[in-house]
Every structure is written in structure tokens, then in C-alpha cells.
């Protein structure tokens, strides 16, 4: 009976599919766009999970008091399937998604869930779009061919941490392969594409597949998160750690813990793209444009760099560095690996092919 | 059965006798014996069919839309290609079978140990003169409400092989070079799970059922010369068997879903379970829902036989114990009273006081759990949380969501349970089976199922999607299994004669329900309200997929703090969740006990 019920239900559900929504239209001319935006009076934004992103959302609502701005702070494992499911069923409910670009780059962009940002950005006032105000010029996209994922910041992150009291001689990538360090390296779980795997992907990029294969044969101890990896490094269970980030190490050291822990910038540093993305058929196209004009201005980027996360920054040259971890954009070159962009290619997938078999 | 009779004599006959009226089969075939020996066919009720269809839509709907997902090849959002690739690669991957074995062994081990200790503690609390028993029961409640990740971190501090306090203490002994404890192991995971959820949940589920066993049965056992242990084994456990089976099956389901403890403690030990694998598949970019769903289906298939066994056993005979002969007495423990007290006290302290102290202290620490830090104390986590607008909004949303879910689940699941246990409606077994389903698929998979269902059905899409109503519906369904089973076992313990006596005195159905049934099942309903409230307040999986900034509850706020690795601020939110639920628990317990007291007096 249950099977019959399930079959009937499938047919009923299949017959109940709703038709696609008609996309909303943008006005032409900046003043008309602003008037239309006020008329729309609403904006729906998805940001990455994190208290800073949540706080940023509240401040944005203060900036646009007459609009209803919904800023939902959730992880990519929720936002990506949600947006894709909605779009597949003809529902276009989100205007923008802002945050780390990896999930967008690997999830939304290949599915065609994003709008080409170029014509939308072209509607913005000139003072926002001046190339000379932005490191690398105004237009920098995660997927240049599609014009999606406008990169507003690149975090220089990664690196391997070493307990210099125990192994001061680890200074370059090859040192990690020495037999005396077998079983003495700890990493945040490398079987999923988290920060530690991105560091190994950077090592793959710099030293090739063979290096990564040798590295995983070093009996690397996997732990659930970067904090535990740091603890193991500090208490001497490991001499090197893959995964801890500069902000948590810094907090740790400020409390008098982790004496002797140093980052080796020469091993596994990479750029991590952060982007603002316009979803396909945004329901509030005019409000989206007016918001972008603010968000990409000096004031908007400054607020983002101050609030969104511990290592936030902006490609805008007139936004000061608000924290010690903010990227120095002058160090980024054309050869810098930027994960979450077309420079990454299938690097992460190829890395995971090796690391996902670890136990 | 027969052993019980030997011990207790005729007193047990009215309580545990086979009931031919309940022997009808699942198909809804012949149910009622006619005077001439023929059996009447119970007809389908149109109203029940409508109810069944609605339940099927909400329960089977998400599963029906998700099962095809396991046959999709390639990433979500790309062109749909169908095939068996996911299944083939999963079933031919040796690591999958290892994970399946680890999952099964972990689940069985903790359930076996948990049920033995759980029955013993629940019996001591519910039936004996154990000093402080009321507080021990509250302790079990608190243990269930505590955030499992924080509890895990607390136990790491004690049992870490390198720095754990217990290991350091043992190492002070002469001739001991290295402490014996290792939290990052099979037994470390089992230990934490037993204390954090398995034992307290068993006690919570079993204690009300034990209270509903007439003390006259145990007294007869003692009068026949049986010891406390024999009485527990031969009288209490057989009468409790339906509840024990429900507790076991629910425990196995929760074990299959649990991943936080396994993720933190199992990763360094190379122990992986199905739930951690599903978690990783969901957390990657982009999430691999094909593989996650395939594993979810395997998990569901593993659980179906357990549900069927439980159903068949519970429906073979009557377990009515609250009859006209009901007697509620406290049994004296005698000389073993203080030994039992110490045993339960130590257990409850380890389940509650230790982790609770750790959670609260952690909220005042600059770096969670690091007492050795320079100037470690601060109040900034509290001020930051209390001053944020996100907190006040989330608190308001949580109160609305959890209250609506608790009372919604109470009403809906009471109706389900009543139909399943108290009526002969044809097809009620289908309803009974369906209410198990929402908890048998992992939260992430069923969450995506609901998301899709709400999107493709125009009525839901237009009216429900994106609203707090959608969250309430999903949370009621998420709680339906536990809630319905608890109310069911309570109904099953009520003898028909009480209602029949009321009816024969001229009382209408609603009066009988209010004056006879409700007082007797009051404590169970109180437990149901508290559990549903707590579960709704802490839910993350399906909520994260459906919530917006306007509807996000405290659990999502907590998730955001965890995303920043800020366990201290996450624990501040956790403390509020515990306080909220504890407040509801106190109120519900007081009301439940008053209702029961009134019922017993009348």
C-alpha cells in the first residue's frame, strides 16, 4: 500500500509543478534606477555563515532604513542547494550572494545560477568603477568568461605552522617529507575541501602531484577542526600543522599560549577569492544596482573590511587595512594562485582525489 | 510472559494477557471477532484516508523527491543525467563497508549498555524510595539539553591522552608512565555518547512508563519471595518491553544520525560513521547530495527491520497496566538504598554537573577551555551576544518556533497515537509506519527533501515557503516519531476498562478524555512538550535550509558562532537554550504531575 501511495504521490507532485516566474526589469538611467529601487524597497542577500557577516547585515539595514533588507547568514552547504533548487523550480528569490567564492565557483557558477555582472555594473555611477581605485583594476571576475563573481577581496591565507621549539629546521615544503616527521604532522580533516585541503592544493600547484602523494604517506594525523590542530601543535603531539589560520593562532598567542609556533609563509600560501555575485533574474534588479553602488564605494567596502571577518580587506586602494591579517595587495601577482577563481582550475578536485582516500 | 505469571500469580492476568482484539494484522484485514466466530472486515474511513493522504504528502513527499537524487550523476545544478554511478562507486568502495561496520558496532554497543543502565536508573527513579530521585530525573533532562559538542570538549579536557586531567592524575601514581585513557577512540566515543544522550534519553523515556506499572504487580512478586532484581527482570522489563523497544529503535536512529561527537573524537582515530560521511558530503563545495542521499537510503533500509520488529512485538499482545486495579506505591530499597544513591549520583553528576560547569565556565573564558591562558577570564562574550540585535531577534523566533512546534506536535501526534492504539481503523499500521520515517533519513537529506517539496507543490510554494509556518511544519514532522511513540506507549498502558466505565456512566468522549485519559497520560504529555520544545529550539539541519534572516532561531545564531570557531560565544547561546528548555521542563513537569495527581485522586 505504501508503494502505491508513493507512486500516486510522485504523479501528484509531478503534476503540481509551478511555472517559472517572470524576471523583474531594471530601469534605465541612474535616477530612474534609484526611484525604481525605492519602489521595490527590498533586497535579499545571502552571506556566508559567521557572526561578522550577520553583524554586517544589521548595519546594512541601518544604511537603508526605508528598505527591507534580508541578509541570511548560512553556510554554502545550505545556500547552494537552496538557491539551485529554487531556480530549478522557477523561483528566483535572491538578489545577491556575498562571501568566499569557492562554493559559488564550484556550485552556482557551473550551474548557470548567476547573472552576468558586467551589464549591471555598467549601470553604476562612474565614481565606483574607476580602474585606478582598485588593485588590479575595477573588473576582476572569478569566471572572466561569464562575467560572474566580482572579486571584491582576495585574502592571502594558508601556510603551514611549525612548532619551532621542536622542529626549527622545517622551513620549506620538502622538509615536511623527511622521515623523522612521519606521524608528526597534524591537519584539519583533508578528506573534505576545507581550508587545510586548500593549503595542500596550493602545495599541489607549487610542487606537483607527486609531492602531495608523498605528503599523505607521512601518516598525517587528521583532526576535526583547525583549533584542535593548533592544540596538538602547541602541546607537542605534532611538529607541523596544516589548517590553523592566522587569526586563531594570533588569539592563541595573545593569551600566552603556543610559544614557538610560527607560520612558514613559504609553504602553502595562496589567495582566497571573496566575491559579490548577482543571482540570475534577481527579483529586485534596481535595488540590487543601488546597493552595489554603495557596497563597492569606499564607504561600503570600508564597512565590509571592518566587520565581515577577522581577515577582511578590500581591493579598493582607499580602504585601509583594519587588521594585521588583511591582505597586502601589492604582493599579489599574475602568478599568485587564487582559489575560488579560474586560476584554480580543477586543482582542488585533483588534490581531493589523493587526500580523500586518507584514513 | 509465562515466567511473569509464575511469579505473580493471577494478578498479572488482567495486565499481560494476550488480547485477541489486537491481533489484527497490518494490512487492516480482519480485526474483530463476531459472536458466531466469523470476523468482520473493518472498513476504510474516508476521514482517516484523508488524514493518511495528508500525512503521506508530508512524510513520503520528501523521501519520494529525494530518492531519485541518488541516481543523479554529476553535480547539482548541472544537466540531469541518470545512472547508477553513485551506487556503484559507493558499494564497490571498501571504505564504505568499513564505515558501515563501525556505524553498526558503535550503535549496537552504546544501545546495549545504555538500555541496561537506563532501565535500572529509570526504575530506581520512578518506582523506589531512592533519595533525591526527583532531582536525578531533572538531571537527565538537563543532560539531554546540553550541547553535545561542548560536552565533548569537556571530556577531552579530562581524557585527552596527552593532557587529560584523568591521565595526569593517574601518572602521579608510582610505576605509571602513561595514563591509560584515550578519548580519541571507540570507547571514548561510546563513553561520551552514553553520558551525553543515550542514558539520559532512555531514563526520560522509560521513567513515565514505569510509573504507569501498577505497584501491585511488583508487590505480588515480592510476596512470592522474589528479589528486587528478579522483580525487575521478570515483571518490570516484560511489561516495559514495548517502551524498551521504542527506546532502542529511537536510540539506534539517533545513533545513526549523530555526527558531532564522532567527528571530533573519531577523526584522529580513523573512525568514520555514516553520519560523518554524510556531513562531509554536505559540507563540501558543491555538496554531493547524490552520495549523501544514497547513504541516507542505506541508513533507512537498515532501520526498517528494527521498526517492523518493534511494531510486530508491540501489537502481539496488550501491555495495559493502568487498569481499575492500578496502585501507585513507592517500593523500599532497603539496605541497598544508599549504594544505589551513590551510583546514580555519580552517574548524574557526570552527565550534568561536570559538562554544565564546563559550559558555563567556558562562556567566561577568553579561549574556550584554556584555563592555562594568561588572564583567562572575560565577560565580553556575554556582552557581545546580549547586545546584538541578532540575539534578540533569534530569541523571539525561537520562542515562537519551539512553542508552536511543541504544542503542534502534542496535538498532531496525540491524534496519531490515539488512532494507532485506541482504534481499529483499517490502515492504522500504515500511519504507524509512516511516523517513523521522518527521523530515519539524515537531517540534511530530509531537509533538502522538504525544501524541494515546498518548492514543487504550488500551495506550499505560494503560502508556506520562506515563512515561519514552513519551519514549524518541518519541526513538527521531525519530532513526530519520538512524540508519537511516547504517547503511543502511554496509551497502550491504559486499560480500556477505565474509558468504558466512564462511557457507561454516560460521559461523552471529550469528557472521558479530559477526566480519565488526560490525567493518566499527563506526565508523558509533559515530557513530549519538553522534548519537542528542546528539539525544535536546537534544530539546525532542516532549519538552516529553510530559515531566512527574519525567521532564524537561536540554533542558527549558534551555528554562526561555531562557523567562526568561537565556542565561547556559541556556548553563551547554548546556555540560553538550556535555560529556555529547563524553564519549560519545570513548568511542564509541574502541570503534568498536577494533572496526574488529580487523575489518581479521582
XYZ file of N, CA, C and O in Angstrom, chain A residues 159-278:
480
model
N 49.452 28.603 4.493
C 50.743 28.460 5.159
C 50.695 27.320 6.166
O 49.630 27.002 6.705
N 51.844 26.727 6.392
C 51.935 25.632 7.361
C 52.553 26.177 8.646
O 53.511 26.958 8.593
N 52.000 25.783 9.794
C 52.521 26.240 11.085
C 53.464 25.192 11.663
O 53.222 23.985 11.545
N 54.522 25.692 12.273
C 55.553 24.799 12.792
C 55.791 25.129 14.264
O 55.778 26.302 14.661
N 55.996 24.089 15.064
C 56.416 24.294 16.453
C 57.935 24.393 16.422
O 58.642 23.380 16.359
N 58.429 25.635 16.457
C 59.866 25.845 16.258
C 60.706 25.378 17.441
O 61.914 25.256 17.333
N 60.048 25.113 18.559
C 60.793 24.556 19.691
C 61.170 23.106 19.405
O 62.166 22.598 19.909
N 60.335 22.438 18.645
C 60.550 21.014 18.367
C 61.194 20.763 17.010
O 61.944 19.799 16.845
N 60.856 21.588 16.026
C 61.378 21.337 14.675
C 61.700 22.650 13.970
O 61.056 23.005 12.981
N 62.700 23.388 14.487
C 63.018 24.692 13.869
C 63.525 24.552 12.439
O 63.469 25.494 11.653
N 63.980 23.353 12.100
C 64.581 23.164 10.775
C 63.542 23.036 9.654
O 63.915 22.997 8.489
N 62.252 22.973 10.007
C 61.241 22.922 8.925
C 61.056 24.345 8.394
O 60.460 25.207 9.050
N 61.579 24.591 7.232
C 61.467 25.931 6.643
C 60.938 25.897 5.218
O 60.511 26.912 4.690
N 60.995 24.730 4.588
C 60.492 24.640 3.203
C 59.661 23.366 3.020
O 59.706 22.465 3.881
N 58.945 23.318 1.933
C 57.974 22.231 1.734
C 58.618 20.849 1.802
O 58.044 19.919 2.389
N 59.804 20.688 1.230
C 60.454 19.370 1.216
C 60.758 18.842 2.615
O 60.820 17.630 2.834
N 60.931 19.770 3.567
C 61.244 19.334 4.933
C 60.125 18.484 5.537
O 60.368 17.631 6.381
N 58.899 18.760 5.105
C 57.766 18.001 5.651
C 57.814 16.522 5.263
O 57.166 15.686 5.882
N 58.612 16.210 4.212
C 58.668 14.824 3.730
C 59.765 14.004 4.410
O 59.899 12.805 4.142
N 60.515 14.643 5.302
C 61.616 13.915 5.942
C 61.074 12.795 6.839
O 60.044 12.969 7.501
N 61.795 11.663 6.884
C 61.280 10.508 7.653
C 61.067 10.810 9.134
O 60.160 10.254 9.749
N 61.871 11.691 9.699
C 61.721 11.964 11.138
C 60.401 12.663 11.481
O 60.009 12.705 12.647
N 59.703 13.193 10.475
C 58.432 13.858 10.743
C 57.224 12.980 10.405
O 56.086 13.436 10.432
N 57.512 11.737 10.078
C 56.411 10.809 9.796
C 55.567 10.643 11.075
O 56.091 10.386 12.153
N 54.266 10.834 10.953
C 53.371 10.725 12.113
C 53.409 11.946 13.020
O 52.790 11.952 14.079
N 54.142 12.973 12.601
C 54.294 14.162 13.443
C 53.660 15.410 12.815
O 53.961 16.530 13.193
N 52.869 15.176 11.781
C 52.173 16.312 11.151
C 50.680 16.140 11.408
O 50.135 15.043 11.264
N 50.029 17.218 11.831
C 48.590 17.169 12.076
C 47.898 18.065 11.058
O 48.469 19.075 10.619
N 46.686 17.686 10.655
C 45.952 18.509 9.685
C 44.470 18.476 9.993
O 43.943 17.446 10.449
N 43.829 19.615 9.741
C 42.365 19.631 9.745
C 41.931 18.653 8.648
O 42.597 18.572 7.606
N 40.863 17.936 8.887
C 40.436 16.845 8.001
C 40.637 17.160 6.506
O 40.003 18.059 5.954
N 41.533 16.398 5.884
C 41.870 16.651 4.469
C 40.944 15.919 3.500
O 41.118 15.993 2.296
N 39.956 15.221 4.041
C 39.057 14.469 3.152
C 37.910 15.328 2.652
O 37.048 14.853 1.930
N 37.850 16.564 3.095
C 36.825 17.483 2.588
C 37.504 18.794 2.178
O 38.580 19.116 2.670
N 36.877 19.541 1.294
C 37.549 20.732 0.757
C 37.512 21.930 1.703
O 37.008 22.979 1.351
N 38.017 21.745 2.920
C 38.094 22.855 3.871
C 39.431 23.573 3.675
O 40.166 23.295 2.718
N 39.748 24.483 4.606
C 40.948 25.300 4.473
C 42.221 24.488 4.329
O 43.101 24.810 3.511
N 42.350 23.394 5.112
C 43.581 22.604 5.066
C 43.783 21.975 3.686
O 44.906 21.916 3.170
N 42.705 21.515 3.094
C 42.817 20.896 1.767
C 43.220 21.947 0.734
O 43.941 21.646 -0.226
N 42.755 23.175 0.963
C 43.157 24.244 0.039
C 44.664 24.525 0.168
O 45.317 24.856 -0.828
N 45.187 24.364 1.375
C 46.644 24.543 1.549
C 47.389 23.442 0.793
O 48.378 23.695 0.087
N 46.888 22.203 0.920
C 47.530 21.097 0.195
C 47.383 21.304 -1.318
O 48.300 20.990 -2.088
N 46.236 21.887 -1.717
C 46.059 22.193 -3.151
C 47.109 23.214 -3.608
O 47.633 23.133 -4.733
N 47.417 24.168 -2.719
C 48.466 25.146 -3.061
C 49.813 24.450 -3.191
O 50.625 24.795 -4.067
N 50.053 23.444 -2.354
C 51.297 22.670 -2.454
C 51.309 21.861 -3.751
O 52.350 21.713 -4.402
N 50.144 21.354 -4.125
C 49.999 20.615 -5.396
C 50.371 21.546 -6.545
O 51.127 21.186 -7.454
N 49.845 22.769 -6.460
C 50.098 23.747 -7.521
C 51.596 24.066 -7.622
O 52.153 24.180 -8.716
N 52.231 24.184 -6.459
C 53.638 24.607 -6.457
C 54.599 23.451 -6.730
O 55.610 23.621 -7.403
N 54.291 22.259 -6.194
C 55.274 21.154 -6.252
C 54.780 19.905 -6.979
O 55.527 18.937 -7.111
N 53.528 19.913 -7.393
C 53.034 18.806 -8.213
C 52.391 17.676 -7.424
O 52.436 17.614 -6.193
N 51.803 16.774 -8.202
C 51.026 15.662 -7.644
C 51.890 14.720 -6.811
O 51.469 14.238 -5.752
N 53.118 14.486 -7.283
C 53.991 13.530 -6.594
C 54.285 13.998 -5.163
O 54.323 13.194 -4.225
N 54.458 15.304 -5.028
C 54.734 15.852 -3.700
C 53.569 15.546 -2.759
O 53.767 15.085 -1.627
N 52.342 15.786 -3.227
C 51.164 15.566 -2.371
C 51.031 14.084 -2.029
O 50.698 13.724 -0.891
N 51.318 13.226 -3.016
C 51.240 11.783 -2.733
C 52.241 11.382 -1.646
O 51.923 10.594 -0.752
N 53.436 11.959 -1.710
C 54.433 11.661 -0.676
C 53.999 12.232 0.672
O 54.220 11.618 1.713
N 53.399 13.419 0.625
C 52.984 14.071 1.875
C 51.943 13.232 2.618
O 52.044 13.041 3.829
N 50.960 12.728 1.884
C 49.907 11.961 2.580
C 50.441 10.617 3.091
O 49.858 10.017 3.992
N 51.579 10.180 2.528
C 52.182 8.941 3.042
C 52.983 9.181 4.326
O 53.552 8.263 4.889
N 53.001 10.431 4.782
C 53.729 10.758 6.013
C 52.896 10.457 7.263
O 53.212 10.953 8.338
N 51.828 9.680 7.100
C 50.955 9.316 8.228
C 50.474 10.576 8.958
O 50.629 10.719 10.178
N 49.893 11.475 8.166
C 49.386 12.735 8.741
C 48.206 12.426 9.660
O 47.316 11.654 9.308
N 48.210 13.005 10.852
C 47.112 12.805 11.799
C 45.993 13.794 11.471
O 46.227 15.007 11.465
N 44.821 13.264 11.182
C 43.699 14.138 10.851
C 42.880 14.439 12.096
O 42.622 13.545 12.910
N 42.482 15.698 12.248
C 41.598 16.084 13.354
C 40.409 16.849 12.784
O 40.420 17.246 11.607
N 39.388 17.041 13.641
C 38.125 17.560 13.118
C 38.178 19.021 12.700
O 37.472 19.432 11.786
N 38.983 19.832 13.383
C 38.991 21.248 13.019
C 40.344 21.905 13.289
O 41.233 21.310 13.898
N 40.464 23.150 12.847
C 41.764 23.844 12.912
C 42.198 24.145 14.346
O 43.375 24.197 14.643
N 41.198 24.332 15.247
C 41.523 24.620 16.643
C 42.225 23.415 17.280
O 43.227 23.560 17.982
N 41.700 22.221 17.014
C 42.313 21.005 17.567
C 43.716 20.822 16.970
O 44.658 20.452 17.671
N 43.849 21.114 15.683
C 45.169 21.000 15.036
C 46.175 21.915 15.739
O 47.326 21.526 15.998
N 45.712 23.118 16.076
C 46.584 24.065 16.761
C 46.957 23.549 18.167
O 48.114 23.662 18.588
N 45.981 22.995 18.866
C 46.244 22.451 20.209
C 47.305 21.345 20.144
O 48.206 21.294 20.979
N 47.168 20.473 19.156
C 48.116 19.357 19.025
C 49.516 19.868 18.696
O 50.511 19.301 19.139
N 49.568 20.930 17.916
C 50.866 21.522 17.573
C 51.495 22.157 18.825
O 52.690 21.994 19.088
N 50.646 22.834 19.593
C 51.157 23.537 20.778
C 51.623 22.567 21.851
O 52.624 22.827 22.523
N 50.909 21.449 22.028
C 51.307 20.547 23.120
C 52.353 19.520 22.683
O 52.724 18.630 23.450
N 52.828 19.634 21.465
C 53.951 18.809 21.026
C 53.575 17.479 20.415
O 54.448 16.692 20.038
N 52.264 17.196 20.287
C 51.880 15.955 19.634
C 52.250 15.989 18.154
O 52.394 14.975 17.505
N 52.351 17.213 17.627
C 52.756 17.377 16.230
C 53.823 18.469 16.158
O 53.882 19.340 17.039
N 54.643 18.397 15.128
C 55.653 19.454 14.959
C 55.226 20.436 13.868
O 55.761 21.538 13.776
N 54.282 20.009 13.033
C 53.780 20.900 11.977
C 52.277 20.714 11.853
O 51.768 19.606 12.074
N 51.576 21.798 11.535
C 50.116 21.721 11.424
C 49.642 22.372 10.142
O 50.080 23.474 9.788
N 48.743 21.674 9.458
C 48.132 22.206 8.237
C 46.680 22.523 8.560
O 45.926 21.624 8.931
N 46.294 23.774 8.458
C 44.902 24.130 8.718
C 44.683 25.330 9.608
O 43.801 26.148 9.329
N 45.467 25.486 10.718
C 45.221 26.670 11.560
C 45.366 27.960 10.740
O 46.176 28.014 9.812
N 44.558 28.962 11.109
C 44.612 30.230 10.376
C 45.239 31.290 11.276
O 45.253 31.155 12.504
N 45.704 32.350 10.642
C 46.490 33.357 11.359
C 45.703 33.992 12.508
O 46.252 34.294 13.561
N 44.371 34.160 12.311
C 43.585 34.818 13.364
C 43.506 33.967 14.621
O 43.677 34.471 15.735
N 43.297 32.647 14.469
C 43.172 31.839 15.691
C 44.544 31.635 16.338
O 44.662 31.590 17.555
N 45.591 31.569 15.518
C 46.937 31.433 16.093
C 47.294 32.707 16.848
O 47.841 32.662 17.957
N 46.920 33.832 16.288
C 47.221 35.113 16.912
C 46.493 35.245 18.253
O 47.089 35.647 19.258
N 45.202 34.903 18.267
C 44.438 34.933 19.523
C 45.090 34.030 20.560
O 45.165 34.371 21.744
N 45.539 32.908 20.123
C 46.164 31.907 20.984
C 47.433 32.475 21.619
O 47.661 32.356 22.818
N 48.213 33.105 20.774
C 49.494 33.630 21.265
C 49.293 34.821 22.206
O 50.049 35.012 23.160
N 48.254 35.615 21.927
C 47.976 36.772 22.798
C 47.664 36.324 24.219
O 47.805 37.085 25.170
N 47.196 35.096 24.366
C 46.866 34.570 25.697
C 48.041 33.826 26.314
O 47.884 33.088 27.289
N 49.189 33.993 25.731
C 50.391 33.380 26.289
C 50.516 31.908 25.976
O 51.275 31.180 26.618
N 49.759 31.434 24.991
C 49.804 30.013 24.636
C 50.566 29.853 23.309
O 50.734 30.813 22.561
N 50.967 28.657 23.031
C 51.566 28.366 21.722
C 52.902 29.036 21.496
O 53.203 29.458 20.365
N 53.685 29.122 22.566
C 55.011 29.719 22.419
C 55.829 28.900 21.410
O 55.883 27.675 21.511
N 56.442 29.555 20.472
C 57.275 28.855 19.498
C 56.553 28.479 18.214
O 57.162 27.938 17.300
N 55.263 28.762 18.145
C 54.534 28.419 16.913
C 54.716 29.539 15.888
O 54.461 30.712 16.172
N 55.183 29.169 14.727
C 55.433 30.167 13.668
C 54.827 29.676 12.363
O 54.811 28.479 12.091
N 54.369 30.649 11.549
C 53.876 30.283 10.216
C 55.036 30.276 9.238
O 55.862 31.188 9.259
N 55.077 29.275 8.386
C 56.058 29.240 7.300
C 55.352 29.712 6.029
O 54.631 28.948 5.386
N 55.564 30.976 5.725
C 54.881 31.562 4.558
C 55.315 30.923 3.243
O 54.625 31.024 2.231
N 56.470 30.270 3.295
C 56.992 29.666 2.062
C 56.260 28.366 1.724
O 56.406 27.832 0.628
N 55.520 27.828 2.673
C 54.874 26.527 2.437
C 53.359 26.694 2.376
O 52.707 26.925 3.394
N 52.795 26.613 1.191
C 51.342 26.516 1.043
C 50.541 27.785 1.221
O 49.370 27.725 1.596
N 51.122 28.956 0.934
C 50.316 30.185 0.968
C 49.549 30.302 -0.352
O 50.013 29.890 -1.405
N 48.372 30.887 -0.280
C 47.580 31.076 -1.505
C 46.588 32.220 -1.311
O 46.333 32.647 -0.180
N 46.029 32.678 -2.402
C 44.996 33.710 -2.341
C 43.626 33.042 -2.332
O 43.414 32.054 -3.030
N 42.724 33.582 -1.527
C 41.368 33.034 -1.469
C 40.389 34.126 -1.900
O 40.311 35.179 -1.267
N 39.681 33.850 -2.988
C 38.803 34.881 -3.554
C 37.533 35.052 -2.734
O 36.936 34.080 -2.275
N 37.150 36.297 -2.533
C 35.860 36.635 -1.908
C 35.101 37.455 -2.948
O 35.675 38.334 -3.584
N 33.831 37.177 -3.097
C 33.143 37.814 -4.233
C 31.744 38.291 -3.897
O 31.139 37.853 -2.916
N 31.267 39.183 -4.740
C 29.850 39.554 -4.713
C 29.260 39.057 -6.030
O 29.819 39.297 -7.099
N 28.155 38.313 -5.897
C 27.539 37.672 -7.068
C 26.092 38.097 -7.212
O 25.361 38.120 -6.221
N 25.712 38.393 -8.429
C 24.310 38.715 -8.680
C 23.646 37.434 -9.194
O 24.144 36.809 -10.143
